[in-house]
Amino acid sequence: MRLSDLPTPALVLDRARLRRNIEAMTRRYQALGVRLRPHLKTSKSADVARMAVEGHFGGITVSTLKEAEHFAAHGFRDILYAVCISPAKLVQAAALIRKGVALTLITDDLDTAKEIAFQGGKLGVMFEVLVEVDCGEARSGVAVESEDLPAIARALHAGPGSVLAGVLVHGGQSYACRTLQAVTEVAEIERSTAVRAAQRLRDAGLPCGTVSIGSTPTALHGKDYSGITEVRCGVYMFGDLFQSEIGSCGHGDIAVSVVSSVIGQRRKENRVLIDAGALALSKDRSTGNTPHDVGFGRVLDMQAGDSLGDVTVVGVHQEHGMVEGRTPLPFERLPVGAKVRVLPNHACITSAAYDRYHVIDGSDEIVAIWERCNGW
Amino acid sequence: MRLSDLPTPALVLDRARLRRNIEAMTRRYQALGVRLRPHLKTSKSADVARMAVEGHFGGITVSTLKEAEHFAAHGFRDILYAVCISPAKLVQAAALIRKGVALTLITDDLDTAKEIAFQGGKLGVMFEVLVEVDCGEARSGVAVESEDLPAIARALHAGPGSVLAGVLVHGGQSYACRTLQAVTEVAEIERSTAVRAAQRLRDAGLPCGTVSIGSTPTALHGKDYSGITEVRCGVYMFGDLFQSEIGSCGHGDIAVSVVSSVIGQRRKENRVLIDAGALALSKDRSTGNTPHDVGFGRVLDMQAGDSLGDVTVVGVHQEHGMVEGRTPLPFERLPVGAKVRVLPNHACITSAAYDRYHVIDGSDEIVAIWERCNGW
């Protein structure tokens, strides 16, 4: 099957670009001598995961226990679930550990740490747990100088059903940066916070085997990773328009796109309608606060080129995308039924609307179908 | 299983509210003596569809051919696919018609109309087609006084593989209204445009059996439906925070919610984190332009009451929701592991992240699991 034969809307993954993005990150981390633990929350695909761990130690990061189960079923054995655990999820986590998965959890809460330690004993497993430390994102994580940090660590170290595995930091404020210099500064804050947190544990006589940091921008633009044992990042594999705006990739690196059909023309308004709307593209507007606001996505021709002009999806209804050009649209090339490709603002969110990738690699032939693991 | 036992995040459907919403619309349309063709794009559920058609003629509206196939497989035989068709989808549509489904298509494009007529002949089916007419939404549809309207109708009437079924109008600009008076005015514009379009076809000697209008606001607040043969609407079944803002329902009518667990506290910032983020709630911000901006959703206690205060999801990351109160949060009631319910901005978009509903009905017991038909 060819790209142009796909029923629309459909999600396309360009394996050549994916490979190039993965190899660039792999070369970087092999040169740095730092372990890379790829985050699979973007792709949710075992096929992508196998490419991402190549040349690395094999550990991966996930954002849901469903992903953990999916990747475990596909042979992955070292999995970090990098969202703070709630106690009701411990039974599910224990089941994975009993199957032989080295599953690592995270927490930033003292009562939860005690509950993990207790539940592990009750469930007959040892939960490996990292303490999440905030480095300025203000999403989750304890303050590095807080009394909570050693207290949580001590509770996990005390057991009976938990092992203090180390600390985890996420420099997610890098997404708000608009210059590479600013990203580099966040990367150093992320690193130094993690190293300081590890030092505090060691000063308290506690072990800290893992010092984990990461976000795609800081993983790409940090200058120093000393004291760090592993780096997590994920969206670098696919890239997207937002990552392009903050300097993580170029448009030519973006590996996922949505193939869509024109379903209407409105020549007076210099507009066409496509069958990719709010569900097919998502309502993510993350380029809205960047210099190049592309609405709900950038519209390319079927060769992923910009021969249609500077064309974006300016609005979405559930199954309608409203496409406009900054210059007159080439309507003769966009009759009803014509197909286009749309680059996403945010690869993680757009991809989540689909249960599979149609994979291309160097031509317009669909060379594989790769399944995704959605939901919870 | 009880609501509080659900793994989170999970989508919950309150059948008592659903029934009440459906019955209210049914009473209205039975009293008006106008046929109701419920739109299933919100629920994408055969169980909901069966409730929605009760007391009506049995026809339904869908937004994808995948929905059409799903509902056909569940016994529905009169289905309107209310998004303009692109020619490549005609083979799939013909397959449904051959299975005995009375499938109606729509178009607003002359070349497509000719292609439908030609393909129907080639595929050995008669495509029933409505001409979409714009009444001011400026999404799709031809202008009511345009030459395209009779031209498209003539092409469909000429066949050989198509039947001119009538006209379809969508008063979607009602979503931009902020008063019921304004909605009522749009409803009259929608009605009068449809009636005028039908008259133009009849004046040209063409048949116009179906005169179809609809959107939830105009279906609820129109004063006159004379000349109309059927009304389409869908989100009235579930309601949501945006519909509440524009007067289509109250918060107490909203039938879908997301159950989520607290995964962190940040007392200094008067904030908790929950495990429902951008994927579980969607990035829809449709209340952003209304008097009561509720961020990414309103947070209720597990009894769907407001005992937690005026609490909303102020930000989302992929699997994190940031929850803040306008007044101090009751942190003692929101430890890690505590569960809450989140009302969605936009029921159609939030529901699309889930493959099933956990159905409750008058208590906290899960009385059924209803599947959804997502994707394309």
JSON list of N, CA and C in Angstrom, two decimals, chain B residues 237-294:
[
{"chain": "B", "resi": 237, "resn": "MET", "atom": "N", "xyz": [-26.95, 14.72, 25.21]},
{"chain": "B", "resi": 237, "resn": "MET", "atom": "CA", "xyz": [-27.06, 13.48, 25.99]},
{"chain": "B", "resi": 237, "resn": "MET", "atom": "C", "xyz": [-26.13, 13.50, 27.19]},
{"chain": "B", "resi": 238, "resn": "PHE", "atom": "N", "xyz": [-24.92, 14.01, 26.98]},
{"chain": "B", "resi": 238, "resn": "PHE", "atom": "CA", "xyz": [-23.91, 14.02, 28.03]},
{"chain": "B", "resi": 238, "resn": "PHE", "atom": "C", "xyz": [-23.84, 15.38, 28.74]},
{"chain": "B", "resi": 239, "resn": "GLY", "atom": "N", "xyz": [-23.96, 16.46, 27.96]},
{"chain": "B", "resi": 239, "resn": "GLY", "atom": "CA", "xyz": [-23.69, 17.78, 28.50]},
{"chain": "B", "resi": 239, "resn": "GLY", "atom": "C", "xyz": [-22.21, 17.92, 28.84]},
{"chain": "B", "resi": 240, "resn": "ASP", "atom": "N", "xyz": [-21.76, 19.13, 29.06]},
{"chain": "B", "resi": 240, "resn": "ASP", "atom": "CA", "xyz": [-20.39, 19.38, 29.52]},
{"chain": "B", "resi": 240, "resn": "ASP", "atom": "C", "xyz": [-20.31, 20.81, 30.01]},
{"chain": "B", "resi": 241, "resn": "LEU", "atom": "N", "xyz": [-19.14, 21.21, 30.47]},
{"chain": "B", "resi": 241, "resn": "LEU", "atom": "CA", "xyz": [-19.00, 22.53, 31.09]},
{"chain": "B", "resi": 241, "resn": "LEU", "atom": "C", "xyz": [-19.22, 23.64, 30.07]},
{"chain": "B", "resi": 242, "resn": "PHE", "atom": "N", "xyz": [-18.80, 23.40, 28.83]},
{"chain": "B", "resi": 242, "resn": "PHE", "atom": "CA", "xyz": [-19.02, 24.42, 27.81]},
{"chain": "B", "resi": 242, "resn": "PHE", "atom": "C", "xyz": [-20.51, 24.55, 27.50]},
{"chain": "B", "resi": 243, "resn": "GLN", "atom": "N", "xyz": [-21.19, 23.43, 27.34]},
{"chain": "B", "resi": 243, "resn": "GLN", "atom": "CA", "xyz": [-22.63, 23.49, 27.08]},
{"chain": "B", "resi": 243, "resn": "GLN", "atom": "C", "xyz": [-23.36, 24.17, 28.23]},
{"chain": "B", "resi": 244, "resn": "SER", "atom": "N", "xyz": [-22.87, 23.95, 29.44]},
{"chain": "B", "resi": 244, "resn": "SER", "atom": "CA", "xyz": [-23.46, 24.62, 30.59]},
{"chain": "B", "resi": 244, "resn": "SER", "atom": "C", "xyz": [-23.29, 26.13, 30.48]},
{"chain": "B", "resi": 245, "resn": "GLU", "atom": "N", "xyz": [-22.12, 26.56, 30.03]},
{"chain": "B", "resi": 245, "resn": "GLU", "atom": "CA", "xyz": [-21.86, 27.99, 29.88]},
{"chain": "B", "resi": 245, "resn": "GLU", "atom": "C", "xyz": [-22.78, 28.64, 28.85]},
{"chain": "B", "resi": 246, "resn": "ILE", "atom": "N", "xyz": [-23.16, 27.87, 27.82]},
{"chain": "B", "resi": 246, "resn": "ILE", "atom": "CA", "xyz": [-24.00, 28.49, 26.78]},
{"chain": "B", "resi": 246, "resn": "ILE", "atom": "C", "xyz": [-25.47, 28.14, 26.98]},
{"chain": "B", "resi": 247, "resn": "GLY", "atom": "N", "xyz": [-25.82, 27.59, 28.15]},
{"chain": "B", "resi": 247, "resn": "GLY", "atom": "CA", "xyz": [-27.22, 27.45, 28.50]},
{"chain": "B", "resi": 247, "resn": "GLY", "atom": "C", "xyz": [-27.88, 26.16, 28.05]},
{"chain": "B", "resi": 248, "resn": "SER", "atom": "N", "xyz": [-27.08, 25.17, 27.60]},
{"chain": "B", "resi": 248, "resn": "SER", "atom": "CA", "xyz": [-27.69, 23.91, 27.14]},
{"chain": "B", "resi": 248, "resn": "SER", "atom": "C", "xyz": [-27.98, 22.94, 28.28]},
{"chain": "B", "resi": 249, "resn": "CYS", "atom": "N", "xyz": [-27.32, 23.14, 29.43]},
{"chain": "B", "resi": 249, "resn": "CYS", "atom": "CA", "xyz": [-27.51, 22.21, 30.56]},
{"chain": "B", "resi": 249, "resn": "CYS", "atom": "C", "xyz": [-26.98, 22.90, 31.82]},
{"chain": "B", "resi": 250, "resn": "GLY", "atom": "N", "xyz": [-27.23, 22.26, 32.95]},
{"chain": "B", "resi": 250, "resn": "GLY", "atom": "CA", "xyz": [-26.62, 22.70, 34.20]},
{"chain": "B", "resi": 250, "resn": "GLY", "atom": "C", "xyz": [-25.50, 21.75, 34.57]},
{"chain": "B", "resi": 251, "resn": "HIS", "atom": "N", "xyz": [-24.66, 22.13, 35.54]},
{"chain": "B", "resi": 251, "resn": "HIS", "atom": "CA", "xyz": [-23.59, 21.21, 35.97]},
{"chain": "B", "resi": 251, "resn": "HIS", "atom": "C", "xyz": [-24.17, 19.88, 36.44]},
{"chain": "B", "resi": 252, "resn": "GLY", "atom": "N", "xyz": [-25.36, 19.95, 37.05]},
{"chain": "B", "resi": 252, "resn": "GLY", "atom": "CA", "xyz": [-25.98, 18.74, 37.59]},
{"chain": "B", "resi": 252, "resn": "GLY", "atom": "C", "xyz": [-26.52, 17.81, 36.52]},
{"chain": "B", "resi": 253, "resn": "ASP", "atom": "N", "xyz": [-26.49, 18.25, 35.27]},
{"chain": "B", "resi": 253, "resn": "ASP", "atom": "CA", "xyz": [-26.95, 17.40, 34.16]},
{"chain": "B", "resi": 253, "resn": "ASP", "atom": "C", "xyz": [-25.79, 16.68, 33.47]},
{"chain": "B", "resi": 254, "resn": "ILE", "atom": "N", "xyz": [-24.55, 17.06, 33.78]},
{"chain": "B", "resi": 254, "resn": "ILE", "atom": "CA", "xyz": [-23.41, 16.52, 33.03]},
{"chain": "B", "resi": 254, "resn": "ILE", "atom": "C", "xyz": [-23.23, 15.05, 33.39]},
{"chain": "B", "resi": 255, "resn": "ALA", "atom": "N", "xyz": [-23.33, 14.20, 32.39]},
{"chain": "B", "resi": 255, "resn": "ALA", "atom": "CA", "xyz": [-23.41, 12.75, 32.63]},
{"chain": "B", "resi": 255, "resn": "ALA", "atom": "C", "xyz": [-22.06, 12.05, 32.57]},
{"chain": "B", "resi": 256, "resn": "VAL", "atom": "N", "xyz": [-21.04, 12.68, 32.02]},
{"chain": "B", "resi": 256, "resn": "VAL", "atom": "CA", "xyz": [-19.71, 12.04, 31.98]},
{"chain": "B", "resi": 256, "resn": "VAL", "atom": "C", "xyz": [-18.73, 12.79, 32.87]},
{"chain": "B", "resi": 257, "resn": "SER", "atom": "N", "xyz": [-17.86, 12.01, 33.50]},
{"chain": "B", "resi": 257, "resn": "SER", "atom": "CA", "xyz": [-16.80, 12.59, 34.32]},
{"chain": "B", "resi": 257, "resn": "SER", "atom": "C", "xyz": [-15.63, 11.63, 34.32]},
{"chain": "B", "resi": 258, "resn": "VAL", "atom": "N", "xyz": [-14.48, 12.16, 34.71]},
{"chain": "B", "resi": 258, "resn": "VAL", "atom": "CA", "xyz": [-13.27, 11.35, 34.79]},
{"chain": "B", "resi": 258, "resn": "VAL", "atom": "C", "xyz": [-12.93, 11.15, 36.27]},
{"chain": "B", "resi": 259, "resn": "VAL", "atom": "N", "xyz": [-12.80, 9.90, 36.68]},
{"chain": "B", "resi": 259, "resn": "VAL", "atom": "CA", "xyz": [-12.35, 9.63, 38.04]},
{"chain": "B", "resi": 259, "resn": "VAL", "atom": "C", "xyz": [-10.83, 9.61, 38.03]},
{"chain": "B", "resi": 260, "resn": "SER", "atom": "N", "xyz": [-10.26, 10.34, 38.98]},
{"chain": "B", "resi": 260, "resn": "SER", "atom": "CA", "xyz": [-8.81, 10.49, 39.00]},
{"chain": "B", "resi": 260, "resn": "SER", "atom": "C", "xyz": [-8.30, 10.41, 40.44]},
{"chain": "B", "resi": 261, "resn": "SER", "atom": "N", "xyz": [-7.03, 10.03, 40.59]},
{"chain": "B", "resi": 261, "resn": "SER", "atom": "CA", "xyz": [-6.42, 9.93, 41.92]},
{"chain": "B", "resi": 261, "resn": "SER", "atom": "C", "xyz": [-5.46, 11.09, 42.15]},
{"chain": "B", "resi": 262, "resn": "VAL", "atom": "N", "xyz": [-5.44, 11.56, 43.37]},
{"chain": "B", "resi": 262, "resn": "VAL", "atom": "CA", "xyz": [-4.40, 12.52, 43.77]},
{"chain": "B", "resi": 262, "resn": "VAL", "atom": "C", "xyz": [-3.06, 11.79, 43.76]},
{"chain": "B", "resi": 263, "resn": "ILE", "atom": "N", "xyz": [-2.05, 12.41, 43.13]},
{"chain": "B", "resi": 263, "resn": "ILE", "atom": "CA", "xyz": [-0.72, 11.80, 43.12]},
{"chain": "B", "resi": 263, "resn": "ILE", "atom": "C", "xyz": [0.32, 12.72, 43.75]},
{"chain": "B", "resi": 264, "resn": "GLY", "atom": "N", "xyz": [-0.10, 13.87, 44.25]},
{"chain": "B", "resi": 264, "resn": "GLY", "atom": "CA", "xyz": [0.87, 14.74, 44.91]},
{"chain": "B", "resi": 264, "resn": "GLY", "atom": "C", "xyz": [0.18, 15.95, 45.51]},
{"chain": "B", "resi": 265, "resn": "GLN", "atom": "N", "xyz": [0.79, 16.50, 46.53]},
{"chain": "B", "resi": 265, "resn": "GLN", "atom": "CA", "xyz": [0.29, 17.74, 47.15]},
{"chain": "B", "resi": 265, "resn": "GLN", "atom": "C", "xyz": [1.38, 18.80, 47.09]},
{"chain": "B", "resi": 266, "resn": "ARG", "atom": "N", "xyz": [0.99, 20.03, 46.87]},
{"chain": "B", "resi": 266, "resn": "ARG", "atom": "CA", "xyz": [1.91, 21.16, 46.97]},
{"chain": "B", "resi": 266, "resn": "ARG", "atom": "C", "xyz": [1.18, 22.22, 47.78]},
{"chain": "B", "resi": 267, "resn": "ARG", "atom": "N", "xyz": [1.30, 22.09, 49.08]},
{"chain": "B", "resi": 267, "resn": "ARG", "atom": "CA", "xyz": [0.49, 22.93, 49.97]},
{"chain": "B", "resi": 267, "resn": "ARG", "atom": "C", "xyz": [0.82, 24.41, 49.84]},
{"chain": "B", "resi": 268, "resn": "LYS", "atom": "N", "xyz": [2.08, 24.71, 49.66]},
{"chain": "B", "resi": 268, "resn": "LYS", "atom": "CA", "xyz": [2.47, 26.13, 49.56]},
{"chain": "B", "resi": 268, "resn": "LYS", "atom": "C", "xyz": [1.78, 26.80, 48.38]},
{"chain": "B", "resi": 269, "resn": "GLU", "atom": "N", "xyz": [1.60, 26.06, 47.30]},
{"chain": "B", "resi": 269, "resn": "GLU", "atom": "CA", "xyz": [0.96, 26.63, 46.11]},
{"chain": "B", "resi": 269, "resn": "GLU", "atom": "C", "xyz": [-0.55, 26.41, 46.10]},
{"chain": "B", "resi": 270, "resn": "ASN", "atom": "N", "xyz": [-1.12, 25.87, 47.21]},
{"chain": "B", "resi": 270, "resn": "ASN", "atom": "CA", "xyz": [-2.56, 25.54, 47.26]},
{"chain": "B", "resi": 270, "resn": "ASN", "atom": "C", "xyz": [-2.95, 24.68, 46.06]},
{"chain": "B", "resi": 271, "resn": "ARG", "atom": "N", "xyz": [-2.16, 23.60, 45.86]},
{"chain": "B", "resi": 271, "resn": "ARG", "atom": "CA", "xyz": [-2.31, 22.79, 44.65]},
{"chain": "B", "resi": 271, "resn": "ARG", "atom": "C", "xyz": [-2.17, 21.30, 44.98]},
{"chain": "B", "resi": 272, "resn": "VAL", "atom": "N", "xyz": [-2.96, 20.49, 44.30]},
{"chain": "B", "resi": 272, "resn": "VAL", "atom": "CA", "xyz": [-2.66, 19.06, 44.29]},
{"chain": "B", "resi": 272, "resn": "VAL", "atom": "C", "xyz": [-2.49, 18.63, 42.84]},
{"chain": "B", "resi": 273, "resn": "LEU", "atom": "N", "xyz": [-1.82, 17.49, 42.68]},
{"chain": "B", "resi": 273, "resn": "LEU", "atom": "CA", "xyz": [-1.66, 16.89, 41.35]},
{"chain": "B", "resi": 273, "resn": "LEU", "atom": "C", "xyz": [-2.54, 15.67, 41.26]},
{"chain": "B", "resi": 274, "resn": "ILE", "atom": "N", "xyz": [-3.13, 15.46, 40.11]},
{"chain": "B", "resi": 274, "resn": "ILE", "atom": "CA", "xyz": [-3.94, 14.26, 39.88]},
{"chain": "B", "resi": 274, "resn": "ILE", "atom": "C", "xyz": [-3.41, 13.52, 38.65]},
{"chain": "B", "resi": 275, "resn": "ASP", "atom": "N", "xyz": [-3.83, 12.24, 38.55]},
{"chain": "B", "resi": 275, "resn": "ASP", "atom": "CA", "xyz": [-3.32, 11.42, 37.45]},
{"chain": "B", "resi": 275, "resn": "ASP", "atom": "C", "xyz": [-4.18, 11.53, 36.19]},
{"chain": "B", "resi": 276, "resn": "ALA", "atom": "N", "xyz": [-4.94, 12.60, 36.06]},
{"chain": "B", "resi": 276, "resn": "ALA", "atom": "CA", "xyz": [-5.66, 12.89, 34.82]},
{"chain": "B", "resi": 276, "resn": "ALA", "atom": "C", "xyz": [-5.05, 14.15, 34.23]},
{"chain": "B", "resi": 277, "resn": "GLY", "atom": "N", "xyz": [-4.39, 14.00, 33.10]},
{"chain": "B", "resi": 277, "resn": "GLY", "atom": "CA", "xyz": [-3.71, 15.13, 32.48]},
{"chain": "B", "resi": 277, "resn": "GLY", "atom": "C", "xyz": [-4.22, 15.37, 31.07]},
{"chain": "B", "resi": 278, "resn": "ALA", "atom": "N", "xyz": [-3.28, 15.73, 30.18]},
{"chain": "B", "resi": 278, "resn": "ALA", "atom": "CA", "xyz": [-3.66, 16.13, 28.82]},
{"chain": "B", "resi": 278, "resn": "ALA", "atom": "C", "xyz": [-4.33, 15.00, 28.05]},
{"chain": "B", "resi": 279, "resn": "LEU", "atom": "N", "xyz": [-3.92, 13.75, 28.29]},
{"chain": "B", "resi": 279, "resn": "LEU", "atom": "CA", "xyz": [-4.56, 12.66, 27.57]},
{"chain": "B", "resi": 279, "resn": "LEU", "atom": "C", "xyz": [-5.90, 12.29, 28.19]},
{"chain": "B", "resi": 280, "resn": "ALA", "atom": "N", "xyz": [-5.98, 12.28, 29.51]},
{"chain": "B", "resi": 280, "resn": "ALA", "atom": "CA", "xyz": [-7.20, 11.83, 30.19]},
{"chain": "B", "resi": 280, "resn": "ALA", "atom": "C", "xyz": [-8.32, 12.87, 30.15]},
{"chain": "B", "resi": 281, "resn": "LEU", "atom": "N", "xyz": [-7.96, 14.15, 30.04]},
{"chain": "B", "resi": 281, "resn": "LEU", "atom": "CA", "xyz": [-8.98, 15.20, 30.03]},
{"chain": "B", "resi": 281, "resn": "LEU", "atom": "C", "xyz": [-9.11, 15.88, 28.66]},
{"chain": "B", "resi": 282, "resn": "SER", "atom": "N", "xyz": [-8.10, 15.75, 27.84]},
{"chain": "B", "resi": 282, "resn": "SER", "atom": "CA", "xyz": [-7.93, 16.44, 26.56]},
{"chain": "B", "resi": 282, "resn": "SER", "atom": "C", "xyz": [-7.38, 17.84, 26.83]},
{"chain": "B", "resi": 283, "resn": "LYS", "atom": "N", "xyz": [-6.95, 18.49, 25.75]},
{"chain": "B", "resi": 283, "resn": "LYS", "atom": "CA", "xyz": [-6.45, 19.85, 25.87]},
{"chain": "B", "resi": 283, "resn": "LYS", "atom": "C", "xyz": [-7.51, 20.85, 25.45]},
{"chain": "B", "resi": 284, "resn": "ASP", "atom": "N", "xyz": [-8.76, 20.42, 25.43]},
{"chain": "B", "resi": 284, "resn": "ASP", "atom": "CA", "xyz": [-9.84, 21.34, 25.07]},
{"chain": "B", "resi": 284, "resn": "ASP", "atom": "C", "xyz": [-9.95, 22.45, 26.12]},
{"chain": "B", "resi": 285, "resn": "ARG", "atom": "N", "xyz": [-10.04, 23.68, 25.62]},
{"chain": "B", "resi": 285, "resn": "ARG", "atom": "CA", "xyz": [-10.12, 24.85, 26.50]},
{"chain": "B", "resi": 285, "resn": "ARG", "atom": "C", "xyz": [-11.35, 25.67, 26.16]},
{"chain": "B", "resi": 286, "resn": "SER", "atom": "N", "xyz": [-12.43, 24.98, 25.79]},
{"chain": "B", "resi": 286, "resn": "SER", "atom": "CA", "xyz": [-13.56, 25.73, 25.24]},
{"chain": "B", "resi": 286, "resn": "SER", "atom": "C", "xyz": [-14.26, 26.62, 26.25]},
{"chain": "B", "resi": 287, "resn": "THR", "atom": "N", "xyz": [-14.07, 26.40, 27.56]},
{"chain": "B", "resi": 287, "resn": "THR", "atom": "CA", "xyz": [-14.63, 27.37, 28.50]},
{"chain": "B", "resi": 287, "resn": "THR", "atom": "C", "xyz": [-13.75, 28.61, 28.64]},
{"chain": "B", "resi": 288, "resn": "GLY", "atom": "N", "xyz": [-12.60, 28.59, 27.97]},
{"chain": "B", "resi": 288, "resn": "GLY", "atom": "CA", "xyz": [-11.67, 29.72, 28.09]},
{"chain": "B", "resi": 288, "resn": "GLY", "atom": "C", "xyz": [-12.27, 31.05, 27.67]},
{"chain": "B", "resi": 289, "resn": "ASN", "atom": "N", "xyz": [-13.21, 31.01, 26.73]},
{"chain": "B", "resi": 289, "resn": "ASN", "atom": "CA", "xyz": [-13.83, 32.25, 26.26]},
{"chain": "B", "resi": 289, "resn": "ASN", "atom": "C", "xyz": [-15.21, 32.48, 26.87]},
{"chain": "B", "resi": 290, "resn": "THR", "atom": "N", "xyz": [-15.49, 31.83, 27.99]},
{"chain": "B", "resi": 290, "resn": "THR", "atom": "CA", "xyz": [-16.80, 32.00, 28.63]},
{"chain": "B", "resi": 290, "resn": "THR", "atom": "C", "xyz": [-16.62, 32.68, 29.98]},
{"chain": "B", "resi": 291, "resn": "PRO", "atom": "N", "xyz": [-17.70, 33.13, 30.59]},
{"chain": "B", "resi": 291, "resn": "PRO", "atom": "CA", "xyz": [-17.56, 33.84, 31.88]},
{"chain": "B", "resi": 291, "resn": "PRO", "atom": "C", "xyz": [-16.92, 32.97, 32.98]},
{"chain": "B", "resi": 292, "resn": "HIS", "atom": "N", "xyz": [-17.10, 31.64, 32.91]},
{"chain": "B", "resi": 292, "resn": "HIS", "atom": "CA", "xyz": [-16.55, 30.79, 33.96]},
{"chain": "B", "resi": 292, "resn": "HIS", "atom": "C", "xyz": [-15.50, 29.86, 33.37]},
{"chain": "B", "resi": 293, "resn": "ASP", "atom": "N", "xyz": [-14.29, 30.39, 33.22]},
{"chain": "B", "resi": 293, "resn": "ASP", "atom": "CA", "xyz": [-13.19, 29.60, 32.69]},
{"chain": "B", "resi": 293, "resn": "ASP", "atom": "C", "xyz": [-12.79, 28.58, 33.75]},
{"chain": "B", "resi": 294, "resn": "VAL", "atom": "N", "xyz": [-12.94, 27.29, 33.44]},
{"chain": "B", "resi": 294, "resn": "VAL", "atom": "CA", "xyz": [-12.60, 26.25, 34.41]},
{"chain": "B", "resi": 294, "resn": "VAL", "atom": "C", "xyz": [-11.34, 25.50, 33.99]}
]
